[in-house]
Amino acid sequence: GVLQESEIVGLQNACQRRVTDFVRRLPDSILPLELGASRDPLVSMQLSVNPTLSAVLSDALCNGIRHFHILFGEAVVPFGDVSYAEQDGRLKAMQLATALSDIKKTGLHMFHDGISFTLVTPPYLVGNFKELQNALTVSGYQLYCWSLDIRGAKREDIVECWTVMTQARCHEEVSKLGLWGAKGKLFQQAFSDCHTIDK
């Protein structure tokens, strides 16, 4: 016989529930390398939002990677050009959503309960967090952490962005925050400034 569309959707949902239950019940001894007993990722792959994102992500998933740092890259934004930042943020969110949609076509999305992402946003994209997060969550993926890309960022921009990020954490939009892209004195200074805000 011919299956009705509602029956197909019901079958897909039932299959997804079974896969989800299977992944959740995996014993710690056979968890993928990147998941320890805490279920926190131990291994991650850095991916850039560009036209090759879908292909690279698919290949990584086939090779067992389940956590990804999504980088949006550095951009020189004209000072105070909020319109450019908003448009670029929307574009990046659409590119990310498209890549995740392409993953669905390969069937790899069936493991989305075991896949998580860290979004690494430069300061000019902090205001677009909800759109970027939405690109992940609407597709059924988990946002593990939101990190601030502090490469070349001014101290006052880092402080301003971290304040916005901590507010998002307080509103339970994200559970973990991080700093990315610096080391040495720059990182120590940024960490100190951010730690002061957290108190």
C-alpha positions as a printed Julia matrix, in Angstrom:
199×3 Matrix{Float64}:
  0.0    0.0    0.0
  0.87   3.67  -0.14
  1.9    5.39   3.08
  0.24   8.67   3.87
  2.45  11.66   4.69
  1.32  11.59   8.34
  2.34   7.92   8.6
  5.78   8.71   7.15
  6.29  11.56   9.62
  5.19   9.28  12.46
  7.64   6.61  11.32
 10.48   9.15  11.13
  9.68  10.39  14.63
  9.56   6.84  16.01
 12.95   6.06  14.41
 14.45   9.24  15.8
 13.2    8.42  19.3
 14.75   4.95  19.1
 18.12   6.36  17.98
 17.95   9.0   20.72
 17.23   6.37  23.37
 20.05   4.18  22.06
 22.61   7.01  22.19
 21.55   8.04  25.71
 21.88   4.47  27.02
 25.39   3.88  25.7
 27.64   2.71  28.56
 30.57   4.99  29.35
 33.02   2.27  28.27
 31.95   2.51  24.63
 31.27   6.22  24.35
 33.03   7.97  21.49
 36.47   9.37  22.26
 35.15  12.89  22.65
 32.67  11.99  25.38
 33.91  11.09  28.84
 31.82   9.85  31.75
 30.71  13.46  32.29
 29.29  13.44  28.74
 31.3   16.6   28.07
 33.28  16.67  24.81
 37.0   15.94  25.11
 37.79  16.32  21.4
 36.51  18.98  19.05
 37.05  20.0   15.46
 37.29  23.61  14.39
 35.11  24.52  11.41
 34.7   27.81   9.59
 31.4   29.02   8.19
 32.11  28.98   4.46
 30.85  27.14   1.35
 32.72  23.92   2.29
 31.19  23.66   5.78
 28.63  20.99   4.88
 31.16  18.68   3.19
 33.75  19.03   5.95
 31.13  18.52   8.67
 29.76  15.38   6.95
 33.24  13.92   6.61
 34.04  14.63  10.27
 30.79  13.03  11.44
 31.58   9.92   9.38
 34.96   9.79  11.12
 33.46   9.89  14.62
 33.82  13.54  15.62
 30.77  14.7   17.55
 31.71  18.16  18.86
 32.52  21.15  16.69
 33.76  24.69  17.25
 32.02  26.86  14.66
 34.12  29.92  13.82
 32.65  32.88  12.02
 35.98  34.49  11.25
 37.43  37.86  11.85
 35.9   40.8   10.04
 36.79  44.43   9.81
 33.51  46.15  10.54
 33.28  49.91  10.1
 33.03  51.44  13.56
 29.42  51.79  14.65
 28.05  50.11  11.52
 25.32  48.15  13.28
 23.5   47.52  10.0
 26.5   45.67   8.52
 26.9   43.55  11.64
 23.2   42.6   11.63
 23.24  41.68   7.95
 26.43  39.67   8.24
 25.06  37.89  11.31
 21.92  36.91   9.41
 24.02  35.7    6.49
 26.22  33.56   8.79
 23.12  32.1   10.49
 21.65  31.2    7.09
 24.94  29.61   5.98
 25.05  27.52   9.16
 21.4   26.49   8.79
 22.02  25.5    5.15
 25.0   23.33   6.11
 22.94  21.59   8.8
 20.11  21.08   6.32
 22.58  19.45   3.92
 23.62  17.08   6.74
 19.99  16.0    7.01
 20.03  14.95   3.34
 22.83  12.47   4.11
 20.99  10.91   7.07
 23.72  11.89   9.54
 21.26  14.14  11.39
 19.81  10.98  12.98
 22.64  11.22  15.5
 21.94  14.85  16.4
 21.37  13.99  20.06
 25.03  12.99  20.3
 26.32  16.01  18.36
 27.06  19.37  19.97
 28.51  22.7   18.96
 30.44  25.6   20.43
 29.74  28.89  18.69
 32.82  31.14  18.53
 31.65  34.66  17.73
 33.8   37.72  17.14
 32.65  40.8   19.08
 30.7   42.28  16.17
 28.47  39.17  16.0
 27.64  38.94  19.71
 24.39  40.8   19.05
 23.41  38.07  16.57
 23.76  35.22  19.06
 20.06  34.31  19.1
 19.95  33.96  15.3
 23.1   31.83  15.28
 21.84  29.71  18.17
 18.49  29.31  16.44
 20.21  27.92  13.32
 21.49  25.07  15.54
 18.54  24.4   17.79
 15.85  24.51  15.11
 17.79  21.75  13.35
 17.77  19.72  16.58
 21.39  20.2   17.64
 22.77  21.12  21.05
 24.65  24.3   21.84
 27.34  23.19  24.25
 29.14  26.51  24.73
 29.29  30.09  23.48
 32.82  31.46  23.18
 34.03  34.95  22.41
 36.72  35.21  19.74
 39.06  37.79  21.27
 41.68  37.87  18.5
 42.55  41.52  17.98
 39.66  42.71  20.15
 39.95  45.84  22.28
 39.71  45.41  26.02
 36.55  47.5   26.31
 34.88  45.46  23.52
 35.7   42.22  25.34
 34.2   43.56  28.57
 31.07  44.8   26.79
 30.59  41.49  24.95
 31.19  39.41  28.07
 28.52  41.4   29.89
 26.02  40.53  27.15
 27.12  36.89  27.2
 26.76  36.54  30.97
 23.25  37.95  30.7
 22.44  35.23  28.16
 23.78  32.63  30.59
 21.71  34.13  33.45
 18.61  33.85  31.24
 19.57  30.19  30.59
 20.01  30.75  26.85
 23.39  29.02  27.14
 24.98  27.05  29.96
 28.7   27.55  29.28
 30.77  30.53  28.17
 34.35  30.72  27.01
 37.14  32.83  25.56
 38.86  31.81  22.34
 41.76  32.87  20.16
 44.37  34.35  22.49
 47.16  33.3   24.82
 49.67  34.85  27.16
 49.1   38.32  28.59
 46.16  39.12  26.3
 44.29  36.03  27.46
 45.2   36.59  31.12
 43.94  40.18  30.95
 40.73  39.17  29.2
 40.16  36.31  31.64
 40.7   38.63  34.6
 38.29  41.24  33.21
 35.64  38.61  32.46
 36.07  36.95  35.84
 35.45  40.31  37.52
 32.18  40.66  35.6
 31.12  37.16  36.63
 31.37  37.98  40.34
